[in-house]
Structures are given as structure tokens and as C-alpha cells.
Coordinates of N, CA and C in Angstrom, one line a residue:
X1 N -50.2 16.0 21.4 CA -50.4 17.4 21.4 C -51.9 17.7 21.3
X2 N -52.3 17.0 20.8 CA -54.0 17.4 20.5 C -54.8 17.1 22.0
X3 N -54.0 16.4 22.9 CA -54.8 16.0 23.8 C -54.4 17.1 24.8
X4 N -52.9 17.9 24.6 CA -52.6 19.1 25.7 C -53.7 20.5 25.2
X5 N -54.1 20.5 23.6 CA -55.4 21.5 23.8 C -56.6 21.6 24.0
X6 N -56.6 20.1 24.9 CA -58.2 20.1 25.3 C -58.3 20.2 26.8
X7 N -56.6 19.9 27.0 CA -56.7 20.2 28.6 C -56.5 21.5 28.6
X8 N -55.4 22.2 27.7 CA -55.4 23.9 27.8 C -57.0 24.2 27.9
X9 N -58.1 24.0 27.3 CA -59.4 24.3 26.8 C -59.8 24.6 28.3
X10 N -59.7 23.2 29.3 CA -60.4 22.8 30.5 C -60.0 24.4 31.4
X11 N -58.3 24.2 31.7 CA -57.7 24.8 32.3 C -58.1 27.0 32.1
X12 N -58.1 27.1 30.7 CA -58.5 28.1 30.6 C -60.1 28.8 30.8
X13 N -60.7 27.8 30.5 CA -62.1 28.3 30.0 C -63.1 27.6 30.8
X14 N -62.5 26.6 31.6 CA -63.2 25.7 32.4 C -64.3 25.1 32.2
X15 N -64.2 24.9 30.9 CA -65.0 23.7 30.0 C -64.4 22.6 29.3
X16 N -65.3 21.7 29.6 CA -64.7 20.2 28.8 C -66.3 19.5 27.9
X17 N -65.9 18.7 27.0 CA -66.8 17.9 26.6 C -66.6 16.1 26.9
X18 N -67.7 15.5 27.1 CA -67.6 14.2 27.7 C -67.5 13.3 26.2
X19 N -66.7 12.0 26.4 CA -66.5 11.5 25.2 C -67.9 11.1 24.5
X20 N -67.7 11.0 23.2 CA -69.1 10.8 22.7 C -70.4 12.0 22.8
X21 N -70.0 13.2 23.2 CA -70.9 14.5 23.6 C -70.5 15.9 23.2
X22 N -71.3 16.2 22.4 CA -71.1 17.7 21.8 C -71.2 18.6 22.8
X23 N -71.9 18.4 23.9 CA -72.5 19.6 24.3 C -70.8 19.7 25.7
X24 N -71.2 21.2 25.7 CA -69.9 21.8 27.0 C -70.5 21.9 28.5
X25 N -69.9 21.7 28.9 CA -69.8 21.3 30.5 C -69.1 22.0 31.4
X26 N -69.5 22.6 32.6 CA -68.8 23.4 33.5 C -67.8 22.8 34.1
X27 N -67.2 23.3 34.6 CA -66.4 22.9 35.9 C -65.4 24.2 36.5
X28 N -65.5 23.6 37.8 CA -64.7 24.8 38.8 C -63.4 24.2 39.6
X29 N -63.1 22.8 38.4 CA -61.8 22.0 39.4 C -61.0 22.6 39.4
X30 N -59.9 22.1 40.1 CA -58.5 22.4 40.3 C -57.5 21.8 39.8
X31 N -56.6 22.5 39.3 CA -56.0 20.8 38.5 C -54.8 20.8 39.5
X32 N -54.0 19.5 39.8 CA -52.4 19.7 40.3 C -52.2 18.8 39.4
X33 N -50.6 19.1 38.5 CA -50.2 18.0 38.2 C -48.7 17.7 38.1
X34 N -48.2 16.9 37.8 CA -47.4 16.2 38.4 C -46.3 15.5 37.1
X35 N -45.2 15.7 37.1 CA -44.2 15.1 36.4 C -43.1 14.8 36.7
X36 N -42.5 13.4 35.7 CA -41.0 13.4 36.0 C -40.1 14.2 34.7
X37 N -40.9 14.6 33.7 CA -39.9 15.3 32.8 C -39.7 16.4 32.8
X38 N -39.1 17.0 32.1 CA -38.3 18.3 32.1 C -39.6 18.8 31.3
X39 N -40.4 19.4 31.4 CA -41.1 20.1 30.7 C -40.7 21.1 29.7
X40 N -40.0 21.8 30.6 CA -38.9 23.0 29.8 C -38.4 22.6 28.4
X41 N -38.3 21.6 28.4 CA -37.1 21.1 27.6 C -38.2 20.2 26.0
X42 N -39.5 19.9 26.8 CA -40.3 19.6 26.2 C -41.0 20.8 25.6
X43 N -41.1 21.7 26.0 CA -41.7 23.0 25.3 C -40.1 23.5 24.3
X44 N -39.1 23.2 24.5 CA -38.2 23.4 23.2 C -37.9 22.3 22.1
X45 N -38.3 21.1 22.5 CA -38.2 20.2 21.6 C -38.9 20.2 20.7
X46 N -40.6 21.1 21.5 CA -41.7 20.9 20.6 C -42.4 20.0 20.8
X47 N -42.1 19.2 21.9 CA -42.8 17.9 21.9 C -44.1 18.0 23.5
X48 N -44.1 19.6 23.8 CA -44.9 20.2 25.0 C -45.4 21.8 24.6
X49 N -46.8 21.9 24.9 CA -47.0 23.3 24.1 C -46.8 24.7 25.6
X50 N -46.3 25.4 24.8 CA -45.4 26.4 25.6 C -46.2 27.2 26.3
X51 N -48.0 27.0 26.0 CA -48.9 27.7 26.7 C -49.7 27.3 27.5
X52 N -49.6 25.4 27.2 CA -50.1 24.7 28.8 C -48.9 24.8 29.7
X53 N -47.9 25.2 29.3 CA -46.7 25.1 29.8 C -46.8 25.8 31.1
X54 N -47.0 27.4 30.8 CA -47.6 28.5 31.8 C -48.5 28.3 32.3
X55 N -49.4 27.4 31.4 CA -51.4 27.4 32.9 C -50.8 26.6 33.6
X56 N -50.3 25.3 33.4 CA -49.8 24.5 34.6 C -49.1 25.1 35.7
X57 N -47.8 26.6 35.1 CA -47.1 26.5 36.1 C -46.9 27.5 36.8
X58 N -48.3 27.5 37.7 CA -48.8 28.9 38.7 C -48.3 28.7 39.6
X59 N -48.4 27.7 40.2 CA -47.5 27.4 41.8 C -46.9 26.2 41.5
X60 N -44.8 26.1 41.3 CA -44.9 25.2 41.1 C -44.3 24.6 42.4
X61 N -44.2 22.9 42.6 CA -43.5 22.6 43.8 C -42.7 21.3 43.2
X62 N -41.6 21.9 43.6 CA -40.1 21.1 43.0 C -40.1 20.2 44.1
X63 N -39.9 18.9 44.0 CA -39.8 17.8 44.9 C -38.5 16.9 44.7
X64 N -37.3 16.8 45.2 CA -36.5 16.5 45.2 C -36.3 14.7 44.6
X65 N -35.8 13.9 44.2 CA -36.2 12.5 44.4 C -36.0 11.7 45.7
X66 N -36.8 11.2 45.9 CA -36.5 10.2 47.1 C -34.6 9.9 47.6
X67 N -34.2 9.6 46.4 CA -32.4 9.6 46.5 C -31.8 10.3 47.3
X68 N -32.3 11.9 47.2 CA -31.7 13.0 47.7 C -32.3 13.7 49.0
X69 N -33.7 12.6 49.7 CA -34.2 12.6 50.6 C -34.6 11.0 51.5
X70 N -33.2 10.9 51.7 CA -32.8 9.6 52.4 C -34.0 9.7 53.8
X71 N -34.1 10.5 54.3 CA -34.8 10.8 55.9 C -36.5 10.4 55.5
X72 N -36.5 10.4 54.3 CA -38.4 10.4 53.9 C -38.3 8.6 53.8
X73 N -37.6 8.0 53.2 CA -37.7 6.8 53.0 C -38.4 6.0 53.9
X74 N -38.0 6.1 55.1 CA -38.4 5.2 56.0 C -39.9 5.4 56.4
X75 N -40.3 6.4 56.7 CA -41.7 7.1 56.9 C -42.6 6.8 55.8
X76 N -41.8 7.1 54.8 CA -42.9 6.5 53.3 C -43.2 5.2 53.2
X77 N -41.6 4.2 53.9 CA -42.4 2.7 53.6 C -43.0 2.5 54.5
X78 N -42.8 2.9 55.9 CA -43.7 2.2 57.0 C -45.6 3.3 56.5
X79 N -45.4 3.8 56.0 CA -47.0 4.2 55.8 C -47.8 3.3 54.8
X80 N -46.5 3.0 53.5 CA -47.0 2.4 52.6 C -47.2 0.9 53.1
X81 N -46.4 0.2 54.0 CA -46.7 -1.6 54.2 C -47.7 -1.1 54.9
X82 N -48.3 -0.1 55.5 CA -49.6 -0.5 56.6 C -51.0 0.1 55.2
X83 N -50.5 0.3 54.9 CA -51.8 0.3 53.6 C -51.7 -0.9 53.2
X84 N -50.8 -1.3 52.5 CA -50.8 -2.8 52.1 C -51.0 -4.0 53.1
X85 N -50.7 -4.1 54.5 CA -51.3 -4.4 55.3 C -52.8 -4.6 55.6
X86 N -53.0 -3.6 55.5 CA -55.0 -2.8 55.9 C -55.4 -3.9 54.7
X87 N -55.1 -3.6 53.5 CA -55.6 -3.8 52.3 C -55.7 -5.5 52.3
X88 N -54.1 -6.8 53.1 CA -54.3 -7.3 52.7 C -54.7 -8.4 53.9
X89 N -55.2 -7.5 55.0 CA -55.4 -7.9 56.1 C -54.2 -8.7 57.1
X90 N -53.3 -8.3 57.0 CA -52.2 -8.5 57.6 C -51.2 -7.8 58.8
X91 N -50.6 -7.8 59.7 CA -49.7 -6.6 60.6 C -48.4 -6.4 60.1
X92 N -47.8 -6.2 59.2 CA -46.6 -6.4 58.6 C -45.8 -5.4 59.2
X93 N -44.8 -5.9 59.2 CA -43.4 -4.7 59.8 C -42.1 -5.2 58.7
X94 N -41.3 -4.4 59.3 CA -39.9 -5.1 58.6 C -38.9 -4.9 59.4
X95 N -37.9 -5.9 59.3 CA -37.1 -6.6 59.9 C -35.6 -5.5 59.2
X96 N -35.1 -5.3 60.6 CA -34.0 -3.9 60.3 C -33.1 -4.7 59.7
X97 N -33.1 -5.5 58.8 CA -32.1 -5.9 57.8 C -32.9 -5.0 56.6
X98 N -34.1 -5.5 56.4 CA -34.9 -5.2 55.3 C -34.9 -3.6 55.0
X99 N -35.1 -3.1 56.6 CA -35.2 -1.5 56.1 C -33.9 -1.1 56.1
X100 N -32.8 -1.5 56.2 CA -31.2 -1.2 55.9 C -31.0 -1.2 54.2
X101 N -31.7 -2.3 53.5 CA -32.0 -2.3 52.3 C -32.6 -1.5 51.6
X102 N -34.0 -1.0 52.4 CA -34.4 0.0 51.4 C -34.1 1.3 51.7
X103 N -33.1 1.6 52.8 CA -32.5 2.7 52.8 C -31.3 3.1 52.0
X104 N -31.0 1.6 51.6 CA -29.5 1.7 51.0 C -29.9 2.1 49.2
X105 N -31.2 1.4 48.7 CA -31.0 1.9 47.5 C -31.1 3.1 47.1
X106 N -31.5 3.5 46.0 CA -31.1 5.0 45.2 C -33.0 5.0 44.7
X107 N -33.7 3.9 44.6 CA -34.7 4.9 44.4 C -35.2 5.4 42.6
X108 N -34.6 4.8 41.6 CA -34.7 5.8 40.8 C -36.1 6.2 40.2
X109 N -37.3 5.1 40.5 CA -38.4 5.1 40.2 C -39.0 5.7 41.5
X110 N -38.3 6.3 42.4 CA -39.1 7.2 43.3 C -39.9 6.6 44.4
X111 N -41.1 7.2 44.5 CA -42.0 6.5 45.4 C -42.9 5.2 44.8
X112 N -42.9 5.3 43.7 CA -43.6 4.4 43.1 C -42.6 3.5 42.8
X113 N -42.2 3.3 42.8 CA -41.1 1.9 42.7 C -40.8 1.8 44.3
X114 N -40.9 2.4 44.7 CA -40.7 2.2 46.7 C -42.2 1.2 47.2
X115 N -43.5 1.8 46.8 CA -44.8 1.2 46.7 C -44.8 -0.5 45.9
X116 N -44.0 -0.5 44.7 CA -44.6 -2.3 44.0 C -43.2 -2.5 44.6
X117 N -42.1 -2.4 44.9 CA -41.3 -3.2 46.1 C -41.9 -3.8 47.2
X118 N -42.6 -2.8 47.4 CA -42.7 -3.5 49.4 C -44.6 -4.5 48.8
X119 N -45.2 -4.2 47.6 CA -46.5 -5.5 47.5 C -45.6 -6.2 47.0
X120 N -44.7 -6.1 46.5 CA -43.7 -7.3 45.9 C -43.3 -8.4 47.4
X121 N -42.8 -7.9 47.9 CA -42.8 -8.4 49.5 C -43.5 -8.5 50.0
X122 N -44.7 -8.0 50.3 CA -45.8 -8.4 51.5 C -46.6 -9.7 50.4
X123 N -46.2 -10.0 49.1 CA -46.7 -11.3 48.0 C -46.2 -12.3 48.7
X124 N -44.7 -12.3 48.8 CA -44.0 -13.5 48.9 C -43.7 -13.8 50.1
X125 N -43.8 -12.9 50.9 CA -43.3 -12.6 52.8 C -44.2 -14.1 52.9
X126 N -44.3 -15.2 53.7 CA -45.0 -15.7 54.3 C -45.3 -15.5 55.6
X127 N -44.7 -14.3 56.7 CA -45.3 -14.3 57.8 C -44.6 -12.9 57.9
X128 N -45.1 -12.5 59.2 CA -45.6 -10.9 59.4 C -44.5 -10.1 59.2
X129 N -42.8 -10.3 58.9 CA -41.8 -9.4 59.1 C -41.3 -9.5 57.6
X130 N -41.2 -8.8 56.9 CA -40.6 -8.7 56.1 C -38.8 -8.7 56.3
X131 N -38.1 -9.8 55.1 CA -37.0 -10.0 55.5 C -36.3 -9.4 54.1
X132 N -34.9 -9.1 54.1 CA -34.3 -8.3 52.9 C -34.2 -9.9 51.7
X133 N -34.9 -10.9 52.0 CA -35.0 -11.4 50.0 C -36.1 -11.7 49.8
X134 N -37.6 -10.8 50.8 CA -38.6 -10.9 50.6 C -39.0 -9.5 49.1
X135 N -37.6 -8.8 48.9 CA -37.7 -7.8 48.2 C -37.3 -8.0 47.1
X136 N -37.6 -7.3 46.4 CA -37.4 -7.6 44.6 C -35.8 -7.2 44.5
X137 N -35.3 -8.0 43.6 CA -34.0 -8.3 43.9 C -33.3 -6.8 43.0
X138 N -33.2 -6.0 42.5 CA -33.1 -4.8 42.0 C -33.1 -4.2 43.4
X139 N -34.0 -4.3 44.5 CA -33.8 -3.2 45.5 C -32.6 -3.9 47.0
X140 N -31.8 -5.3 46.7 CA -31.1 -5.7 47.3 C -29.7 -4.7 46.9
X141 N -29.1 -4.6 48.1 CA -27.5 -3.8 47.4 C -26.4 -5.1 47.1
X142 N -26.0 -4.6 46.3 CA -24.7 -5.4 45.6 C -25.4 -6.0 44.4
X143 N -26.9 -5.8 43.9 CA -27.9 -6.7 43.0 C -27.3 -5.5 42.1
X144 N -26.9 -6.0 40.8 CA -26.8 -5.4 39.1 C -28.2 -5.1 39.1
X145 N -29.2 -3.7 39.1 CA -30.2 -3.5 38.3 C -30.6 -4.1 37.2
X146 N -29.8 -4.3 36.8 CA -29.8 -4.2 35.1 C -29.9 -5.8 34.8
X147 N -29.2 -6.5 35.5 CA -30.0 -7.9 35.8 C -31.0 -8.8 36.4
X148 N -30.9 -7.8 37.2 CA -32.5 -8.2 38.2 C -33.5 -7.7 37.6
X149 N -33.3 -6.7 37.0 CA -34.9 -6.9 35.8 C -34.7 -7.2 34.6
X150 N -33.8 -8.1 34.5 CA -33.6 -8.8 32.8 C -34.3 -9.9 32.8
X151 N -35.0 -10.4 34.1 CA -35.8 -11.6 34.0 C -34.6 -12.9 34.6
X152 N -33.6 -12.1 35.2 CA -32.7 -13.7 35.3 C -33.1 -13.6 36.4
X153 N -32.7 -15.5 36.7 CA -33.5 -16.2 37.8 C -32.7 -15.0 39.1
X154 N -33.8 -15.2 40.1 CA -32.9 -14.5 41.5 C -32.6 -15.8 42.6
X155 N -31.0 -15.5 43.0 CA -30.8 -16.5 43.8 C -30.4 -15.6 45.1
X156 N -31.1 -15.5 46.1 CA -30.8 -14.9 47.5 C -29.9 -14.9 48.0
X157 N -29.7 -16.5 48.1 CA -27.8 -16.7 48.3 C -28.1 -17.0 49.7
X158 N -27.2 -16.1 50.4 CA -26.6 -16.3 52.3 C -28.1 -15.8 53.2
X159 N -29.1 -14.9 52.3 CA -30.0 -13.9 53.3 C -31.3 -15.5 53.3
X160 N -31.4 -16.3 52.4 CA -32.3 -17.3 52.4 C -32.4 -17.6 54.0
X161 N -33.4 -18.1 54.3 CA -33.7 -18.4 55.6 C -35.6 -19.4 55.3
X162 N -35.4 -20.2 56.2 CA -36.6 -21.2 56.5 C -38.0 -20.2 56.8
X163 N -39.2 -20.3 56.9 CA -40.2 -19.2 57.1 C -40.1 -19.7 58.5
X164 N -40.0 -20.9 59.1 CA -40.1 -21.0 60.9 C -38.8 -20.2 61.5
X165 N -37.8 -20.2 60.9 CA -36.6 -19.6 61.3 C -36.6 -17.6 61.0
X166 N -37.5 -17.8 59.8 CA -37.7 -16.1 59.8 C -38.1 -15.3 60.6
X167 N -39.4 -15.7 61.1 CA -39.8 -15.3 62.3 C -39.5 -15.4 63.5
X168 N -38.7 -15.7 63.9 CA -37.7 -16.3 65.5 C -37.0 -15.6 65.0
X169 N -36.5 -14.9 63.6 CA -34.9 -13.9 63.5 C -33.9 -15.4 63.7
X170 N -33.8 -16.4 63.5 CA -32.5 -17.5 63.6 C -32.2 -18.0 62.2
X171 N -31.2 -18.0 61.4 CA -31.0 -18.5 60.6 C -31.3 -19.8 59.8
X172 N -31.7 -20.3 58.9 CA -32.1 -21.7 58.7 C -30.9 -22.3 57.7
X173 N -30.5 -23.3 57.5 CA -30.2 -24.3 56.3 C -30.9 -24.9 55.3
X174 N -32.1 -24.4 55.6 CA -32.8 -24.8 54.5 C -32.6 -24.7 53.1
X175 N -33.6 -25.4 52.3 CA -33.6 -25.2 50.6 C -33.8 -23.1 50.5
X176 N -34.9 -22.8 51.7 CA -35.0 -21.4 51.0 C -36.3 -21.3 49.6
X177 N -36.2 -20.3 49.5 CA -37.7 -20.1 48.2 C -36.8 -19.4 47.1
X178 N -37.5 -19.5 45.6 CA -36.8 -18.6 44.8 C -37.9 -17.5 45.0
X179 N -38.0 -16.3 44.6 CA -39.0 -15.6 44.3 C -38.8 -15.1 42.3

């Protein structure tokens, strides 16, 4: 709470002090900001003060979750592998098994759990197509959430494939990788 009346301070009066500095400081920013909680609910609990509540919420813009905007998915990840691409000097795509996968989950961490999935895969991918057990096993369908991030081992199972056979799209017999 003490730290929402120094941003009320900013927001109203458009002054801040720098850590370690008495003296006040201009500014003519803008703020936008951004949550997943109910705010509302935090200004009744008491646990949000009910007057940054209002400076924050001049224009506000309700954004649906990713879940409930199945059509963004795809656009979001092909923008995000080509940053991660750019970033890791690589041409990455994904292999329409892979994007069948990340259309099929639900998303509940949004776009940011959509972003450390696909560097989770472009880690372990060894060559340019990402394949559906290049993905963290939480975003595979038929995977228990709730045990794919308990730390238990991940076994791919049938989607395993050789990295020479990945790229040709042909199935392998191989051992496969754990990730």
C-alpha cells in the first residue's frame, strides 16, 4: 500500500523522488497499466486503494484472455518465434502439428506463458521447425497441467522423432530426447 501512494503522488501531481533523493522531480509521463486482477475487488478487500483505483481508470481497455481469442493465437506466436528467431539468430517456423498444439491449449497464463513456451522450444528444437514435443509438456493436449509442472519427468511418447527424420517431416524409431 505505501508503494500505491507514491505512485498516486506521480500520477496526480506529477512528481516523484529518485531513490536515495529528497529533492522532487518533474515529469509529464503517461502511465498505462496493466493487470490480471480484479482490481475492484482489491479496492473492497482493502488490499487496493480506491483512489489510485480512479487515477488509473481513465480509459480503460478490457482485453479478453487469449482463451477466448482463439484467432490471435496464431499471429501472436508467429510474431513471437520471429523475435526469438532474430534474437537467436535462427529462421524458425512451426510444423502444423505444433501449431495445432498451441491452438488447442487454453492459455491460462496468456500471452506470457504463450512467449516462455515457444523459447522453451526454439532451446530444445534442434533444427529450424519446431515439432509438438519441442513444447513444454503443459502446452501438449491430453498433458495433466498439473503434472507437467510438478517436475515429473516428460515422456513424449509416439510424437518423439530422430532430429534427421524431423526435418524431412518422416518419422523416426529412434531413442528420441527427454526435454
Amino acid at each position: 500500500l505505501h508503494l500505491q501512494i507514491k505512485l498516486l503522488r506521480v500520477l496526480q501531481e506529477h512528481t516523484y523522488e529518485r531513490v536515495g533523493d529528497n529533492q522532487q522531480h518533474q515529469t509529464n509521463a503517461r502511465i498505462i497499466a496493466a493487470t490480471h486482477r480484479d482490481l475492484r475487488r482489491g479496492v473492497a478487500e482493502g488490499s487496493f486503494r480506491e483512489d489510485l483505483y480512479y487515477r488509473l481508470r481513465v480509459f480503460p481497455i478490457e482485453i479478453p484472455p487469449l482463451r477466448e481469442r482463439r484467432e490471435d493465437i496464431e499471429p501472436i506466436a508467429r510474431l513471437l518465434l520471429s523475435r526469438v528467431g532474430a534474437r537467436t539468430g535462427r529462421a524458425l517456423r512451426f510444423s502444423p502439428d505444433a501449431l495445432r498444439a498451441l491452438l488447442s491449449h487454453d492459455w491460462p497464463g496468456n500471452v506470457r506463458e504463450l512467449q516462455n513456451a515457444l523459447e522453451f522450444a526454439a532451446t530444445v528444437c534442434p533444427g529450424q521447425t519446431l515439432q509438438p514435443e519441442d513444447l513444454p509438456p503443459e502446452v501438449l493436449p491430453g498433458v495433466d497441467s498439473r503434472l507437467a509442472s510438478s517436475g515429473a519427468p516428460h515422456h513424449p511418447g509416439p510424437l518423439t522423432r530422430s532430429a534427421g527424420a524431423r526435418e524431412s517431416g518422416r518419422g523416426g524409431e529412434d531413442e528420441g530426447r527427454q526435454a
